[in-house]
Amino acid sequence: MLWTSIALPVLAYDSLQQPILGSRPPLPQPLSGFGTWNLNLSPENTTKAVSFAIQAGYRQIDAAAIYRNEVAVGKGIADGLKKANITRQELWVTSKLWNDHHGNLALAEEALEKTLKDLGLDYLDLYLMHWPVGAVREDKKAPYDYVETWRSLTALPKNKVLNIGICNFSPAQLEKLIGETGIKPFAHQMELHPYLQQNSWLATHKTLGISVTAYSPLGNSNPIYDGRNTLPPLLKNEDVLEIAAKVGCSPAQVVLAWGIRRGTSVIPKSAHEDHIVENLEAQNCKLSAEDLAKISLIGEKHTKRFSDPSKNWGVKLFEGLEH
């Protein structure tokens, strides 16, 4: 059964500690963003791709310590801001705490300071706990220490982290997190695409007022999933192609527009300038109710989660959710 409700009193993070923003209003999280996962080009080309994305109009960059490219991403942010003639306050930047820094506040602060230094930034708009597990130990088991880690994230300086959130949590884990701390995440980043729609789980977040960011929004088009690819390529799915031809959009734009229409923030990645622009223009792709219904049926025919390290880490992830 999918978990769809929670009856716990919760406090928003910003009700506990207000961001130090001066007279500037908070920047809302954009519905389109540029992902940097697996953007492992040469440092120069990674920097160029991030800079170009900002110049093309992206106002959200999604990064993470484990991507091992934050220095190059940070240089791209600096170059993009300069060439696009916008300020840091006009760009939403997300990064993530990796598993090896779960636990006490000192560990979280150490990770945050390194990320800020690598990115060349004074603050993050959003800092996420990347997984609800700690570092894999020598015995190949990863402890579930996410509640202590969450408390540590809530204690980070609010002038360095404006919002905090989570990634890849199960319903029971989210319930425990909120139940034991009373503080709900601002956002939850999870795998979402027409092959993994998670409609009930998404509805739960809307009820709780938790923003949702969709990673891998183009499904199995990411080459890293080739070994796990048991379904036809999403961007070659017959229904997606039919809708694309009808509305005059590319298959990628159709899939991204579907994600945006669901109210999720989508963060596709590409190293190619034409695809970077194409993905951003998905915001202008208009889908009808009939189109949306047809895409929903794709999920009823095919369901597949492509990112699942449960076996490798020796832990159970995504319990109660679609696989």
Tab-separated table of C-alpha atoms in Angstrom:
chain	number	residue	atom	x	y	z
A	1	MET	CA	0.000	0.000	0.000
A	2	LEU	CA	1.241	3.478	-0.803
A	3	TRP	CA	1.374	5.893	2.100
A	4	THR	CA	-0.745	8.923	1.364
A	5	SER	CA	-1.335	10.827	4.583
A	6	ILE	CA	0.255	11.950	7.803
A	7	ALA	CA	-1.386	13.313	10.924
A	8	LEU	CA	1.553	14.931	12.695
A	9	PRO	CA	2.052	18.537	13.815
A	10	VAL	CA	4.887	19.971	11.774
A	11	LEU	CA	6.870	23.169	11.809
A	12	ALA	CA	8.326	24.762	8.718
A	13	TYR	CA	12.073	25.238	8.934
A	14	ASP	CA	11.785	28.948	8.256
A	15	SER	CA	9.436	29.343	11.211
A	16	LEU	CA	12.343	28.367	13.456
A	17	GLN	CA	15.047	30.526	11.904
A	18	GLN	CA	14.430	33.201	9.328
A	19	PRO	CA	16.856	33.583	6.411
A	20	ILE	CA	19.168	36.581	6.592
A	21	LEU	CA	18.091	38.223	3.347
A	22	GLY	CA	17.930	41.896	4.178
A	23	SER	CA	15.139	43.609	2.261
A	24	ARG	CA	15.256	41.095	-0.600
A	25	PRO	CA	12.238	38.756	-0.828
A	26	PRO	CA	12.995	35.015	-0.959
A	27	LEU	CA	13.544	33.545	-4.423
A	28	PRO	CA	10.953	30.875	-5.277
A	29	GLN	CA	12.299	27.591	-6.596
A	30	PRO	CA	11.916	27.588	-10.410
A	31	LEU	CA	10.045	24.727	-12.068
A	32	SER	CA	12.880	24.244	-14.576
A	33	GLY	CA	16.454	23.621	-13.556
A	34	PHE	CA	19.787	22.425	-14.898
A	35	GLY	CA	21.074	19.181	-13.437
A	36	THR	CA	24.762	18.401	-13.047
A	37	TRP	CA	24.627	14.711	-12.091
A	38	ASN	CA	26.890	12.699	-14.400
A	39	LEU	CA	28.042	15.947	-16.023
A	40	ASN	CA	31.556	14.604	-15.828
A	41	LEU	CA	33.142	16.258	-18.822
A	42	SER	CA	36.525	17.903	-18.572
A	43	PRO	CA	36.389	20.622	-15.905
A	44	GLU	CA	36.498	23.264	-18.632
A	45	ASN	CA	33.569	21.754	-20.546
A	46	THR	CA	31.515	21.250	-17.390
A	47	THR	CA	32.069	24.907	-16.549
A	48	LYS	CA	31.090	25.890	-20.081
A	49	ALA	CA	27.861	23.844	-19.957
A	50	VAL	CA	26.745	25.377	-16.630
A	51	SER	CA	27.606	28.884	-17.802
A	52	PHE	CA	25.731	28.383	-21.055
A	53	ALA	CA	22.672	27.080	-19.178
A	54	ILE	CA	22.514	30.254	-17.104
A	55	GLN	CA	22.996	32.434	-20.185
A	56	ALA	CA	20.215	30.468	-21.933
A	57	GLY	CA	17.807	31.346	-19.134
A	58	TYR	CA	18.037	28.661	-16.458
A	59	ARG	CA	17.628	30.091	-12.993
A	60	GLN	CA	18.160	26.886	-11.027
A	61	ILE	CA	21.345	24.797	-10.808
A	62	ASP	CA	21.263	21.424	-9.063
A	63	ALA	CA	24.581	20.188	-7.672
A	64	ALA	CA	25.913	17.663	-5.136
A	65	ALA	CA	29.162	16.875	-3.383
A	66	ILE	CA	29.168	13.271	-4.653
A	67	TYR	CA	29.017	14.420	-8.266
A	68	ARG	CA	32.655	15.424	-7.755
A	69	ASN	CA	32.348	18.401	-10.094
A	70	GLU	CA	31.327	21.258	-7.799
A	71	VAL	CA	34.503	23.246	-8.438
A	72	ALA	CA	33.825	23.230	-12.191
A	73	VAL	CA	30.113	23.866	-11.591
A	74	GLY	CA	30.960	26.811	-9.348
A	75	LYS	CA	33.170	28.362	-12.004
A	76	GLY	CA	30.306	27.923	-14.470
A	77	ILE	CA	27.929	29.671	-12.088
A	78	ALA	CA	30.299	32.625	-11.712
A	79	ASP	CA	30.862	32.894	-15.461
A	80	GLY	CA	27.167	32.476	-16.238
A	81	LEU	CA	26.079	35.138	-13.761
A	82	LYS	CA	28.571	37.580	-15.229
A	83	LYS	CA	27.688	36.916	-18.873
A	84	ALA	CA	23.939	36.836	-18.238
A	85	ASN	CA	24.254	40.062	-16.242
A	86	ILE	CA	22.265	38.751	-13.292
A	87	THR	CA	23.023	38.659	-9.576
A	88	ARG	CA	23.554	35.649	-7.352
A	89	GLN	CA	20.206	36.432	-5.723
A	90	GLU	CA	18.458	35.700	-9.038
A	91	LEU	CA	19.776	32.128	-9.248
A	92	TRP	CA	18.547	29.171	-7.181
A	93	VAL	CA	21.387	26.803	-6.264
A	94	THR	CA	20.844	23.403	-4.641
A	95	SER	CA	23.492	21.051	-3.294
A	96	LYS	CA	23.425	17.859	-1.251
A	97	LEU	CA	25.005	16.374	1.840
A	98	TRP	CA	26.667	13.056	1.034
A	99	ASN	CA	26.372	9.908	3.142
A	100	ASP	CA	29.862	10.188	4.649
A	101	HIS	CA	28.856	13.310	6.580
A	102	HIS	CA	25.748	12.028	8.311
A	103	GLY	CA	25.532	12.499	12.053
A	104	ASN	CA	26.432	15.431	14.271
A	105	LEU	CA	26.445	19.128	13.464
A	106	ALA	CA	30.212	19.274	13.054
A	107	LEU	CA	30.064	16.786	10.188
A	108	ALA	CA	27.232	18.648	8.459
A	109	GLU	CA	29.050	21.970	8.865
A	110	GLU	CA	32.244	20.495	7.431
A	111	ALA	CA	30.389	19.217	4.373
A	112	LEU	CA	28.559	22.503	3.883
A	113	GLU	CA	31.728	24.585	4.114
A	114	LYS	CA	33.470	22.419	1.514
A	115	THR	CA	30.517	22.650	-0.867
A	116	LEU	CA	30.336	26.429	-0.483
A	117	LYS	CA	34.073	26.734	-1.043
A	118	ASP	CA	33.993	24.462	-4.103
A	119	LEU	CA	31.019	26.288	-5.598
A	120	GLY	CA	32.487	29.686	-4.745
A	121	LEU	CA	29.265	30.747	-3.017
A	122	ASP	CA	28.320	32.347	0.295
A	123	TYR	CA	25.045	30.459	0.668
A	124	LEU	CA	22.810	27.766	-0.819
A	125	ASP	CA	19.141	28.228	-1.586
A	126	LEU	CA	18.535	24.566	-0.765
A	127	TYR	CA	20.652	21.917	0.979
A	128	LEU	CA	19.400	18.342	0.755
A	129	MET	CA	20.209	15.138	2.583
A	130	HIS	CA	21.139	13.012	-0.437
A	131	TRP	CA	20.061	9.621	0.963
A	132	PRO	CA	18.469	8.444	4.226
A	133	VAL	CA	21.567	6.352	5.001
A	134	GLY	CA	25.022	6.993	6.335
A	135	ALA	CA	28.300	6.013	4.716
A	136	VAL	CA	28.747	2.363	3.806
A	137	ARG	CA	31.019	0.817	6.431
A	138	GLU	CA	33.609	-1.935	6.034
A	139	ASP	CA	30.933	-4.509	6.813
A	140	LYS	CA	29.060	-3.150	3.761
A	141	LYS	CA	26.116	-2.037	5.856
A	142	ALA	CA	24.888	1.548	5.888
A	143	PRO	CA	23.264	2.750	9.136
A	144	TYR	CA	20.000	4.662	9.098
A	145	ASP	CA	21.089	7.731	11.036
A	146	TYR	CA	19.018	10.272	9.172
A	147	VAL	CA	17.103	11.722	12.142
A	148	GLU	CA	20.273	12.946	13.862
A	149	THR	CA	21.507	14.230	10.517
A	150	TRP	CA	18.255	16.098	9.960
A	151	ARG	CA	18.586	17.785	13.336
A	152	SER	CA	22.091	18.828	12.310
A	153	LEU	CA	20.799	20.323	9.056
A	154	THR	CA	18.197	22.342	10.962
A	155	ALA	CA	20.996	23.820	13.079
A	156	LEU	CA	23.093	25.060	10.143
A	157	PRO	CA	23.419	28.858	9.881
A	158	LYS	CA	20.400	30.241	8.068
A	159	ASN	CA	22.507	32.826	6.270
A	160	LYS	CA	24.385	29.941	4.606
A	161	VAL	CA	21.457	27.579	3.997
A	162	LEU	CA	18.097	29.181	3.213
A	163	ASN	CA	16.106	25.941	2.937
A	164	ILE	CA	16.713	22.297	3.807
A	165	GLY	CA	15.254	19.136	2.371
A	166	ILE	CA	15.688	15.461	1.606
A	167	CYS	CA	16.121	13.030	-1.277
A	168	ASN	CA	15.054	9.438	-1.817
A	169	PHE	CA	13.051	8.945	1.385
A	170	SER	CA	10.354	6.305	1.809
A	171	PRO	CA	6.979	7.111	3.390
A	172	ALA	CA	7.948	5.526	6.700
A	173	GLN	CA	11.238	7.415	6.758
A	174	LEU	CA	9.562	10.751	6.081
A	175	GLU	CA	6.968	10.041	8.778
A	176	LYS	CA	9.714	9.197	11.281
A	177	LEU	CA	11.732	12.272	10.322
A	178	ILE	CA	8.831	14.636	10.915
A	179	GLY	CA	7.464	12.698	13.888
A	180	GLU	CA	10.727	12.782	15.821
A	181	THR	CA	11.792	16.344	14.981
A	182	GLY	CA	8.566	18.228	14.235
A	183	ILE	CA	10.273	19.892	11.266
A	184	LYS	CA	9.158	19.121	7.730
A	185	PRO	CA	11.465	19.416	4.718
A	186	PHE	CA	11.067	22.326	2.337
A	187	ALA	CA	11.622	19.959	-0.593
A	188	HIS	CA	11.968	16.292	-1.456
A	189	GLN	CA	13.976	15.341	-4.526
A	190	MET	CA	13.084	11.966	-6.021
A	191	GLU	CA	13.132	10.018	-9.267
A	192	LEU	CA	10.043	10.932	-11.293
A	193	HIS	CA	9.180	10.403	-14.956
A	194	PRO	CA	6.364	8.736	-16.947
A	195	TYR	CA	7.846	5.303	-16.181
A	196	LEU	CA	7.844	6.125	-12.440
A	197	GLN	CA	4.947	8.500	-11.797
A	198	GLN	CA	4.397	7.915	-8.040
A	199	ASN	CA	1.057	9.730	-8.103
A	200	SER	CA	-0.001	8.885	-4.538
A	201	TRP	CA	3.388	9.839	-3.135
A	202	LEU	CA	3.302	13.136	-5.028
A	203	ALA	CA	-0.193	13.835	-3.691
A	204	THR	CA	1.066	13.265	-0.141
A	205	HIS	CA	3.704	15.948	-0.598
A	206	LYS	CA	1.152	18.415	-1.936
A	207	THR	CA	-0.977	17.776	1.146
A	208	LEU	CA	1.983	18.350	3.442
A	209	GLY	CA	3.163	21.416	1.549
A	210	ILE	CA	6.513	19.886	0.619
A	211	SER	CA	7.959	20.929	-2.743
A	212	VAL	CA	8.988	18.079	-5.062
A	213	THR	CA	11.929	18.064	-7.452
A	214	ALA	CA	12.081	15.380	-10.148
A	215	TYR	CA	15.504	13.942	-10.925
A	216	SER	CA	16.022	11.811	-14.029
A	217	PRO	CA	12.885	13.467	-15.472
A	218	LEU	CA	13.688	11.997	-18.900
A	219	GLY	CA	13.657	8.455	-17.527
A	220	ASN	CA	16.007	5.948	-19.085
A	221	SER	CA	17.461	8.415	-21.585
A	222	ASN	CA	20.418	8.833	-19.219
A	223	PRO	CA	23.288	6.570	-20.440
A	224	ILE	CA	24.142	5.656	-16.846
A	225	TYR	CA	20.965	3.548	-16.778
A	226	ASP	CA	21.924	1.430	-19.795
A	227	GLY	CA	22.635	-1.653	-17.695
A	228	ARG	CA	19.228	-1.365	-15.990
A	229	ASN	CA	17.281	-0.574	-19.134
A	230	THR	CA	14.535	-3.171	-19.464
A	231	LEU	CA	12.003	-0.783	-20.996
A	232	PRO	CA	11.927	0.939	-24.388
A	233	PRO	CA	13.645	4.370	-24.323
A	234	LEU	CA	11.140	6.840	-22.892
A	235	LEU	CA	11.865	9.405	-25.586
A	236	LYS	CA	11.043	6.795	-28.237
A	237	ASN	CA	7.830	5.660	-26.589
A	238	GLU	CA	5.059	5.605	-29.202
A	239	ASP	CA	2.637	7.654	-27.114
A	240	VAL	CA	5.268	10.299	-26.357
A	241	LEU	CA	6.189	10.502	-30.042
A	242	GLU	CA	2.535	10.833	-31.036
A	243	ILE	CA	1.935	13.674	-28.591
A	244	ALA	CA	5.159	15.411	-29.652
A	245	ALA	CA	4.118	15.347	-33.306
A	246	LYS	CA	0.659	16.669	-32.458
A	247	VAL	CA	1.744	19.596	-30.269
A	248	GLY	CA	4.884	20.515	-32.189
A	249	CYS	CA	7.337	19.812	-29.390
A	250	SER	CA	10.241	17.402	-29.077
A	251	PRO	CA	9.717	14.162	-27.102
A	252	ALA	CA	11.963	15.535	-24.333
A	253	GLN	CA	9.891	18.709	-24.142
A	254	VAL	CA	6.689	16.679	-23.865
A	255	VAL	CA	8.035	14.635	-20.962
A	256	LEU	CA	9.428	17.692	-19.164
A	257	ALA	CA	6.235	19.691	-19.742
A	258	TRP	CA	4.286	16.806	-18.191
A	259	GLY	CA	6.504	17.003	-15.106
A	260	ILE	CA	6.092	20.763	-14.857
A	261	ARG	CA	2.305	20.485	-15.219
A	262	ARG	CA	2.328	18.166	-12.202
A	263	GLY	CA	3.848	20.965	-10.162
A	264	THR	CA	7.268	19.374	-9.841
A	265	SER	CA	10.564	21.099	-10.504
A	266	VAL	CA	12.398	19.205	-13.262
A	267	ILE	CA	16.203	19.189	-13.508
A	268	PRO	CA	17.355	17.581	-16.790
A	269	LYS	CA	21.053	17.446	-17.596
A	270	SER	CA	22.755	17.850	-20.952
A	271	ALA	CA	26.226	18.770	-22.174
A	272	HIS	CA	24.934	19.805	-25.605
A	273	GLU	CA	23.916	23.410	-26.107
A	274	ASP	CA	21.001	22.595	-28.399
A	275	HIS	CA	19.553	20.142	-25.872
A	276	ILE	CA	20.112	22.600	-23.012
A	277	VAL	CA	17.983	25.164	-24.836
A	278	GLU	CA	15.455	22.564	-25.962
A	279	ASN	CA	14.895	21.343	-22.412
A	280	LEU	CA	14.357	24.846	-21.058
A	281	GLU	CA	11.799	25.602	-23.769
A	282	ALA	CA	9.672	22.727	-22.448
A	283	GLN	CA	8.054	25.442	-20.327
A	284	ASN	CA	6.345	26.626	-23.514
A	285	CYS	CA	5.091	23.185	-24.568
A	286	LYS	CA	1.321	23.114	-24.163
A	287	LEU	CA	-0.271	19.777	-23.321
A	288	SER	CA	-4.004	19.124	-23.295
A	289	ALA	CA	-5.888	17.105	-20.706
A	290	GLU	CA	-6.017	14.303	-23.273
A	291	ASP	CA	-2.230	14.434	-23.658
A	292	LEU	CA	-1.733	14.291	-19.898
A	293	ALA	CA	-4.096	11.345	-19.603
A	294	LYS	CA	-2.243	9.474	-22.325
A	295	ILE	CA	1.061	9.989	-20.527
A	296	SER	CA	-0.526	8.767	-17.293
A	297	LEU	CA	-1.422	5.525	-19.059
A	298	ILE	CA	2.272	4.996	-19.874
A	299	GLY	CA	2.869	4.584	-16.156
A	300	GLU	CA	0.099	2.013	-15.895
A	301	LYS	CA	1.686	-0.054	-18.661
A	302	HIS	CA	5.309	0.332	-17.558
A	303	THR	CA	6.730	1.040	-14.113
A	304	LYS	CA	10.452	1.099	-13.491
A	305	ARG	CA	12.757	2.728	-10.948
A	306	PHE	CA	16.204	3.166	-12.465
A	307	SER	CA	18.101	4.619	-9.488
A	308	ASP	CA	18.113	2.112	-6.624
A	309	PRO	CA	21.358	1.309	-4.762
A	310	SER	CA	19.567	-0.881	-2.192
A	311	LYS	CA	21.364	-4.075	-3.194
A	312	ASN	CA	24.818	-2.519	-3.424
A	313	TRP	CA	24.451	-0.760	-0.073
A	314	GLY	CA	22.777	-3.638	1.724
A	315	VAL	CA	19.783	-1.575	2.859
A	316	LYS	CA	16.101	-1.423	2.014
A	317	LEU	CA	15.178	1.775	0.203
A	318	PHE	CA	11.879	3.021	-1.239
A	319	GLU	CA	9.749	0.657	0.866
A	320	GLY	CA	6.058	1.179	0.164
A	321	LEU	CA	6.761	2.915	-3.146
A	322	GLU	CA	6.631	1.891	-6.784
A	323	HIS	CA	9.568	0.002	-8.235
